[in-house]
PDB file of C-alpha atoms in Angstrom:
ATOM      1  CA  MET V   1     112.926 119.135 103.760  1.00  0.00           C
ATOM      2  CA  LYS V   2     114.050 121.885 105.659  1.00  0.00           C
ATOM      3  CA  THR V   3     117.010 123.450 104.214  1.00  0.00           C
ATOM      4  CA  LEU V   4     119.237 122.743 107.486  1.00  0.00           C
ATOM      5  CA  LEU V   5     119.139 119.917 107.879  1.00  0.00           C
ATOM      6  CA  LYS V   6     122.123 118.219 106.324  1.00  0.00           C
ATOM      7  CA  SER V   7     122.525 114.944 104.541  1.00  0.00           C
ATOM      8  CA  ILE V   8     126.519 112.431 105.372  1.00  0.00           C
ATOM      9  CA  PRO V   9     128.219 114.108 102.881  1.00  0.00           C
ATOM     10  CA  ILE V  10     128.751 111.866  99.514  1.00  0.00           C
ATOM     11  CA  GLY V  11     132.511 110.579 100.251  1.00  0.00           C
ATOM     12  CA  PHE V  12     131.183 108.639 102.744  1.00  0.00           C
ATOM     13  CA  CYS V  13     128.222 106.964 101.399  1.00  0.00           C
ATOM     14  CA  LEU V  14     130.505 106.503  98.172  1.00  0.00           C
ATOM     15  CA  ILE V  15     132.648 104.716 100.833  1.00  0.00           C
ATOM     16  CA  CYS V  16     129.913 102.410 103.048  1.00  0.00           C
ATOM     17  CA  LEU V  17     128.579 102.044  98.944  1.00  0.00           C
ATOM     18  CA  GLY V  18     131.995  99.347  99.079  1.00  0.00           C
ATOM     19  CA  PHE V  19     130.432  97.723 101.787  1.00  0.00           C
ATOM     20  CA  GLN V  20      94.523  96.539 118.767  1.00  0.00           C
ATOM     21  CA  THR V  21      92.150  98.243 117.843  1.00  0.00           C
ATOM     22  CA  PHE V  22      89.943 100.714 116.330  1.00  0.00           C
ATOM     23  CA  GLN V  23      86.583 100.970 114.456  1.00  0.00           C
ATOM     24  CA  ILE V  24      88.839 101.050 111.370  1.00  0.00           C
ATOM     25  CA  THR V  25      91.989 100.947 111.120  1.00  0.00           C
ATOM     26  CA  CYS V  26      94.978 101.153 109.223  1.00  0.00           C
ATOM     27  CA  SER V  27      96.981  97.586 110.121  1.00  0.00           C
ATOM     28  CA  ARG V  28      93.136  96.779 108.482  1.00  0.00           C
ATOM     29  CA  GLU V  29      92.886  98.231 106.137  1.00  0.00           C
ATOM     30  CA  LYS V  30      89.485  97.439 103.724  1.00  0.00           C
ATOM     31  CA  GLU V  31      90.423  95.201 100.627  1.00  0.00           C
ATOM     32  CA  PHE V  32      93.460  95.846  98.458  1.00  0.00           C
ATOM     33  CA  ASP V  33      92.332  97.488  95.092  1.00  0.00           C
ATOM     34  CA  ALA V  34      95.227  98.859  92.902  1.00  0.00           C
ATOM     35  CA  LYS V  35      92.364 100.779  90.384  1.00  0.00           C
ATOM     36  CA  GLU V  36      91.267 102.719  93.328  1.00  0.00           C
ATOM     37  CA  VAL V  37      94.558 104.764  93.820  1.00  0.00           C
ATOM     38  CA  GLN V  38      95.735 107.483  90.817  1.00  0.00           C
ATOM     39  CA  ASN V  39      98.880 107.738  89.352  1.00  0.00           C
ATOM     40  CA  GLU V  40     100.829 110.513  90.406  1.00  0.00           C
ATOM     41  CA  ARG V  41     104.030 110.640  89.786  1.00  0.00           C
ATOM     42  CA  THR V  42     106.949 108.262  89.225  1.00  0.00           C
ATOM     43  CA  PHE V  43     110.460 108.451  91.906  1.00  0.00           C
ATOM     44  CA  PRO V  44     113.097 107.921  90.345  1.00  0.00           C
ATOM     45  CA  GLU V  45     114.867 104.897  90.021  1.00  0.00           C
ATOM     46  CA  SER V  46     117.805 104.304  91.491  1.00  0.00           C
ATOM     47  CA  LYS V  47     121.087 103.015  89.622  1.00  0.00           C
ATOM     48  CA  THR V  48     123.416 102.873  92.654  1.00  0.00           C
ATOM     49  CA  LEU V  49     123.229  99.945  95.064  1.00  0.00           C
ATOM     50  CA  GLU V  50     122.519 101.013  99.657  1.00  0.00           C
ATOM     51  CA  PRO V  51     123.850 100.699 101.957  1.00  0.00           C
ATOM     52  CA  SER V  52     121.669  99.318 104.852  1.00  0.00           C
ATOM     53  CA  ILE V  53     120.428 101.839 107.385  1.00  0.00           C
ATOM     54  CA  LEU V  54     122.515  99.388 110.557  1.00  0.00           C
ATOM     55  CA  LEU V  55     125.828  99.992 107.892  1.00  0.00           C
ATOM     56  CA  LEU V  56     125.147 103.683 108.453  1.00  0.00           C
ATOM     57  CA  LEU V  57     125.143 104.075 111.955  1.00  0.00           C
ATOM     58  CA  ASP V  58     127.315 101.870 112.656  1.00  0.00           C
ATOM     59  CA  SER V  59     130.328 103.629 110.402  1.00  0.00           C
ATOM     60  CA  LEU V  60     128.675 107.185 112.375  1.00  0.00           C
ATOM     61  CA  GLN V  61     128.971 105.408 115.019  1.00  0.00           C
ATOM     62  CA  LEU V  62     125.859 105.693 116.430  1.00  0.00           C
ATOM     63  CA  LYS V  63     122.445 104.042 118.224  1.00  0.00           C
ATOM     64  CA  LYS V  64     119.240 103.186 116.909  1.00  0.00           C
ATOM     65  CA  GLU V  65     118.114 105.009 119.284  1.00  0.00           C
ATOM     66  CA  ASP V  66     120.151 108.335 118.207  1.00  0.00           C
ATOM     67  CA  ILE V  67     117.347 107.369 115.486  1.00  0.00           C
ATOM     68  CA  SER V  68     114.459 109.549 115.719  1.00  0.00           C
ATOM     69  CA  ILE V  69     111.629 109.949 112.063  1.00  0.00           C
ATOM     70  CA  HIS V  70     111.119 112.184 109.804  1.00  0.00           C
ATOM     71  CA  ILE V  71     108.210 112.159 108.128  1.00  0.00           C
ATOM     72  CA  ASP V  72     107.411 115.510 105.508  1.00  0.00           C
ATOM     73  CA  LYS V  73     103.628 114.830 103.024  1.00  0.00           C
ATOM     74  CA  SER V  74     104.908 117.223 100.426  1.00  0.00           C
ATOM     75  CA  ASP V  75     108.266 115.227  99.319  1.00  0.00           C
ATOM     76  CA  TYR V  76     107.067 112.109 100.043  1.00  0.00           C
ATOM     77  CA  ARG V  77     110.012 111.186 102.157  1.00  0.00           C
ATOM     78  CA  LEU V  78     110.602 109.404 105.777  1.00  0.00           C
ATOM     79  CA  TYR V  79     113.466 110.929 106.792  1.00  0.00           C
ATOM     80  CA  ALA V  80     115.516 108.787 109.063  1.00  0.00           C
ATOM     81  CA  MET V  81     117.163 111.692 111.474  1.00  0.00           C
ATOM     82  CA  ALA V  82     120.271 111.584 113.785  1.00  0.00           C
ATOM     83  CA  ASP V  83     120.177 115.281 115.681  1.00  0.00           C
ATOM     84  CA  THR V  84     120.077 117.346 112.223  1.00  0.00           C
ATOM     85  CA  VAL V  85     121.976 114.102 109.964  1.00  0.00           C
ATOM     86  CA  ILE V  86     120.423 112.832 107.360  1.00  0.00           C
ATOM     87  CA  VAL V  87     121.294 109.463 107.855  1.00  0.00           C
ATOM     88  CA  LYS V  88     118.980 107.625 104.643  1.00  0.00           C
ATOM     89  CA  THR V  89     116.281 109.116 103.155  1.00  0.00           C
ATOM     90  CA  TYR V  90     112.868 106.333 101.991  1.00  0.00           C
ATOM     91  CA  PRO V  91     110.157 106.542  99.327  1.00  0.00           C
ATOM     92  CA  VAL V  92     106.586 106.251 100.824  1.00  0.00           C
ATOM     93  CA  VAL V  93     102.952 107.451 100.362  1.00  0.00           C
ATOM     94  CA  PHE V  94      99.378 108.122 102.538  1.00  0.00           C
ATOM     95  CA  GLY V  95      96.539 107.727 102.521  1.00  0.00           C
ATOM     96  CA  THR V  96      94.359 108.557  99.472  1.00  0.00           C
ATOM     97  CA  ASN V  97      93.642 112.288 100.857  1.00  0.00           C
ATOM     98  CA  PRO V  98      97.448 113.068 101.204  1.00  0.00           C
ATOM     99  CA  VAL V  99      96.422 116.692 101.907  1.00  0.00           C
ATOM    100  CA  ASP V 100      94.598 117.123 104.439  1.00  0.00           C
ATOM    101  CA  ASP V 101      95.594 116.283 108.406  1.00  0.00           C
ATOM    102  CA  LYS V 102      94.208 113.422 109.636  1.00  0.00           C
ATOM    103  CA  LEU V 103      91.065 114.552 111.921  1.00  0.00           C
ATOM    104  CA  MET V 104      88.294 111.791 112.544  1.00  0.00           C
ATOM    105  CA  GLN V 105      87.551 108.821 111.599  1.00  0.00           C
ATOM    106  CA  GLY V 106      87.432 107.074 107.345  1.00  0.00           C
ATOM    107  CA  ASP V 107      88.979 110.856 106.737  1.00  0.00           C
ATOM    108  CA  ARG V 108      92.014 108.614 104.626  1.00  0.00           C
ATOM    109  CA  SER V 109      94.327 111.521 105.461  1.00  0.00           C
ATOM    110  CA  THR V 110      98.050 110.849 107.194  1.00  0.00           C
ATOM    111  CA  PRO V 111      97.586 112.532 110.993  1.00  0.00           C
ATOM    112  CA  GLU V 112     100.447 115.294 111.469  1.00  0.00           C
ATOM    113  CA  GLY V 113     102.706 116.511 114.632  1.00  0.00           C
ATOM    114  CA  GLY V 114     104.739 114.360 117.009  1.00  0.00           C
ATOM    115  CA  PHE V 115     104.283 110.856 117.638  1.00  0.00           C
ATOM    116  CA  SER V 116     106.341 108.271 118.627  1.00  0.00           C
ATOM    117  CA  VAL V 117     106.419 104.233 118.370  1.00  0.00           C
ATOM    118  CA  ARG V 118     103.936 102.781 120.508  1.00  0.00           C
ATOM    119  CA  ALA V 119     104.936  99.014 119.198  1.00  0.00           C
ATOM    120  CA  PHE V 120     106.492  97.641 116.328  1.00  0.00           C
ATOM    121  CA  TYR V 121     105.223  94.375 115.076  1.00  0.00           C
ATOM    122  CA  PRO V 122     105.285  92.016 111.669  1.00  0.00           C
ATOM    123  CA  HIS V 123     102.117  91.626 109.067  1.00  0.00           C
ATOM    124  CA  THR V 124     101.264  88.888 107.358  1.00  0.00           C
ATOM    125  CA  THR V 125     100.183  91.472 104.345  1.00  0.00           C
ATOM    126  CA  TRP V 126     102.266  93.802 105.027  1.00  0.00           C
ATOM    127  CA  SER V 127     105.712  92.632 105.907  1.00  0.00           C
ATOM    128  CA  LYS V 128     106.226  95.122 109.193  1.00  0.00           C
ATOM    129  CA  PHE V 129     103.781  97.932 111.180  1.00  0.00           C
ATOM    130  CA  ILE V 130     105.282 100.434 113.477  1.00  0.00           C
ATOM    131  CA  TRP V 131     102.399 101.320 115.201  1.00  0.00           C
ATOM    132  CA  ILE V 132     102.011 104.923 116.318  1.00  0.00           C
ATOM    133  CA  ASP V 133     100.479 106.365 118.979  1.00  0.00           C
ATOM    134  CA  TYR V 134      97.468 108.259 117.493  1.00  0.00           C
ATOM    135  CA  PRO V 135      95.939 110.514 118.492  1.00  0.00           C
ATOM    136  CA  THR V 136      98.485 112.368 120.943  1.00  0.00           C
ATOM    137  CA  THR V 137      96.594 114.733 123.134  1.00  0.00           C
ATOM    138  CA  GLU V 138      97.789 116.869 120.132  1.00  0.00           C
ATOM    139  CA  SER V 139      95.103 114.984 117.568  1.00  0.00           C
ATOM    140  CA  TRP V 140      92.192 115.209 119.958  1.00  0.00           C
ATOM    141  CA  GLU V 141      92.276 119.273 120.171  1.00  0.00           C
ATOM    142  CA  LYS V 142      92.490 118.986 116.319  1.00  0.00           C
ATOM    143  CA  HIS V 143      89.072 116.188 116.570  1.00  0.00           C
ATOM    144  CA  ASN V 144      86.830 118.918 119.273  1.00  0.00           C
ATOM    145  CA  LYS V 145      88.161 122.110 117.773  1.00  0.00           C
ATOM    146  CA  ALA V 146      86.403 120.750 114.002  1.00  0.00           C
ATOM    147  CA  LYS V 147      83.906 119.307 115.914  1.00  0.00           C
ATOM    148  CA  ALA V 148      82.794 122.842 117.374  1.00  0.00           C
ATOM    149  CA  GLU V 149      83.095 124.361 114.002  1.00  0.00           C
ATOM    150  CA  ASN V 150      81.347 122.559 112.405  1.00  0.00           C
ATOM    151  CA  LYS V 151      84.011 120.578 109.696  1.00  0.00           C
ATOM    152  CA  ILE V 152      83.560 117.619 110.839  1.00  0.00           C
ATOM    153  CA  PRO V 153      80.710 115.433 111.958  1.00  0.00           C
ATOM    154  CA  LYS V 154      78.956 115.713 115.767  1.00  0.00           C
ATOM    155  CA  ASP V 155      78.756 112.144 115.988  1.00  0.00           C
ATOM    156  CA  ALA V 156      83.164 111.357 114.351  1.00  0.00           C
ATOM    157  CA  LYS V 157      85.145 109.039 115.654  1.00  0.00           C
ATOM    158  CA  ILE V 158      88.483 110.018 115.907  1.00  0.00           C
ATOM    159  CA  GLY V 159      90.688 106.769 114.626  1.00  0.00           C
ATOM    160  CA  GLY V 160      93.831 104.870 115.168  1.00  0.00           C
ATOM    161  CA  GLU V 161      96.145 102.360 114.842  1.00  0.00           C
ATOM    162  CA  ILE V 162      97.581 104.628 112.012  1.00  0.00           C
ATOM    163  CA  GLY V 163     101.615 103.372 111.567  1.00  0.00           C
ATOM    164  CA  ILE V 164     104.594 103.081 109.062  1.00  0.00           C
ATOM    165  CA  HIS V 165     104.136  99.617 106.839  1.00  0.00           C
ATOM    166  CA  GLY V 166     104.653  98.305 103.553  1.00  0.00           C
ATOM    167  CA  VAL V 167     102.481  96.126 100.640  1.00  0.00           C
ATOM    168  CA  PRO V 168     101.148  93.710  99.718  1.00  0.00           C
ATOM    169  CA  LYS V 169     103.042  91.524  97.591  1.00  0.00           C
ATOM    170  CA  GLY V 170     105.257  92.841  94.180  1.00  0.00           C
ATOM    171  CA  HIS V 171     102.505  95.536  94.173  1.00  0.00           C
ATOM    172  CA  SER V 172     106.318  98.138  95.735  1.00  0.00           C
ATOM    173  CA  ASN V 173     105.098  99.692  92.326  1.00  0.00           C
ATOM    174  CA  LEU V 174     102.270 102.001  94.340  1.00  0.00           C
ATOM    175  CA  ILE V 175     105.660 103.295  96.210  1.00  0.00           C
ATOM    176  CA  LYS V 176     107.897 104.019  92.872  1.00  0.00           C
ATOM    177  CA  GLN V 177     104.762 105.476  91.860  1.00  0.00           C
ATOM    178  CA  LYS V 178     103.514 108.169  94.362  1.00  0.00           C
ATOM    179  CA  GLN V 179     100.078 105.721  94.154  1.00  0.00           C
ATOM    180  CA  ASN V 180      98.381 107.006  97.465  1.00  0.00           C
ATOM    181  CA  TRP V 181      96.315 103.726  98.610  1.00  0.00           C
ATOM    182  CA  THR V 182      96.351 103.453 102.615  1.00  0.00           C
ATOM    183  CA  TRP V 183      92.939 104.282 104.755  1.00  0.00           C
ATOM    184  CA  GLY V 184      96.244 107.968 106.859  1.00  0.00           C
ATOM    185  CA  CYS V 185      99.011 104.349 107.621  1.00  0.00           C
ATOM    186  CA  ILE V 186     102.534 105.325 105.711  1.00  0.00           C
ATOM    187  CA  SER V 187     104.313 103.206 103.470  1.00  0.00           C
ATOM    188  CA  LEU V 188     107.791 102.154 101.606  1.00  0.00           C
ATOM    189  CA  THR V 189     107.833  99.175  99.933  1.00  0.00           C
ATOM    190  CA  ASN V 190     108.554  96.646 102.312  1.00  0.00           C
ATOM    191  CA  LYS V 191     113.080  96.147 101.617  1.00  0.00           C
ATOM    192  CA  ASP V 192     112.242  99.652 103.085  1.00  0.00           C
ATOM    193  CA  VAL V 193     110.652  98.564 106.169  1.00  0.00           C
ATOM    194  CA  ASN V 194     112.374  96.017 106.644  1.00  0.00           C
ATOM    195  CA  ASP V 195     115.804  97.622 106.867  1.00  0.00           C
ATOM    196  CA  LEU V 196     114.389 100.491 108.988  1.00  0.00           C
ATOM    197  CA  TYR V 197     112.530  98.142 111.374  1.00  0.00           C
ATOM    198  CA  THR V 198     115.841  96.726 112.316  1.00  0.00           C
ATOM    199  CA  VAL V 199     116.355 100.518 113.849  1.00  0.00           C
ATOM    200  CA  VAL V 200     113.648 101.457 115.557  1.00  0.00           C
ATOM    201  CA  TYR V 201     112.461 101.435 118.553  1.00  0.00           C
ATOM    202  CA  ARG V 202     109.511 101.306 121.534  1.00  0.00           C
ATOM    203  CA  GLY V 203     109.201 105.444 121.379  1.00  0.00           C
ATOM    204  CA  MET V 204     110.931 106.442 119.077  1.00  0.00           C
ATOM    205  CA  PRO V 205     110.639 109.558 118.146  1.00  0.00           C
ATOM    206  CA  ILE V 206     108.176 110.675 115.173  1.00  0.00           C
ATOM    207  CA  THR V 207     107.359 113.797 113.337  1.00  0.00           C
ATOM    208  CA  ILE V 208     105.239 114.441 110.124  1.00  0.00           C
ATOM    209  CA  THR V 209     104.702 117.691 108.764  1.00  0.00           C
ATOM    210  CA  LYS V 210     103.843 118.770 105.065  1.00  0.00           C
TER     211      LYS V 210
END
């Protein structure tokens, strides 16, 4: 995360501790197979009870409309931001090709750029689904440029229905162990996606970088 971002003071945290579709889509991931994902790095276990994001907003006298999302593919983190202040962070994982920017359907990459929340709803497999507005105009420009430069097939489709969601029941270890398992979506534990979901609104700004 860029150094210009500020985090909530430690003292504040201690106080708080006192208290549809395209052909291949991420919301219809192919049948989940934990054997296909590779174990990369592991998030350290938190030994403290973290306050909910709603409690943090209330303590900061903020509304959910003040919040935007920044996702950093390099450090596997989702940041709930109020301007340059980090309100809360969540560990996340990505598509099975986590390094590259998404250029076409089926490349299993997570797109980069500026997006917004298109819709959000409960999901029978991944608890919640927060649908982002990929592909954007910028996404189409990248897609068409890649075709012109013969980086992707001429008949490649751009794909769609990328979102932020949870994990199959009983597979929270996918997040802890940084196993990139999706077809391009951003995945959190179900506990974390449920927490984040409480402040999501249509049009919420989202940036994804690496």
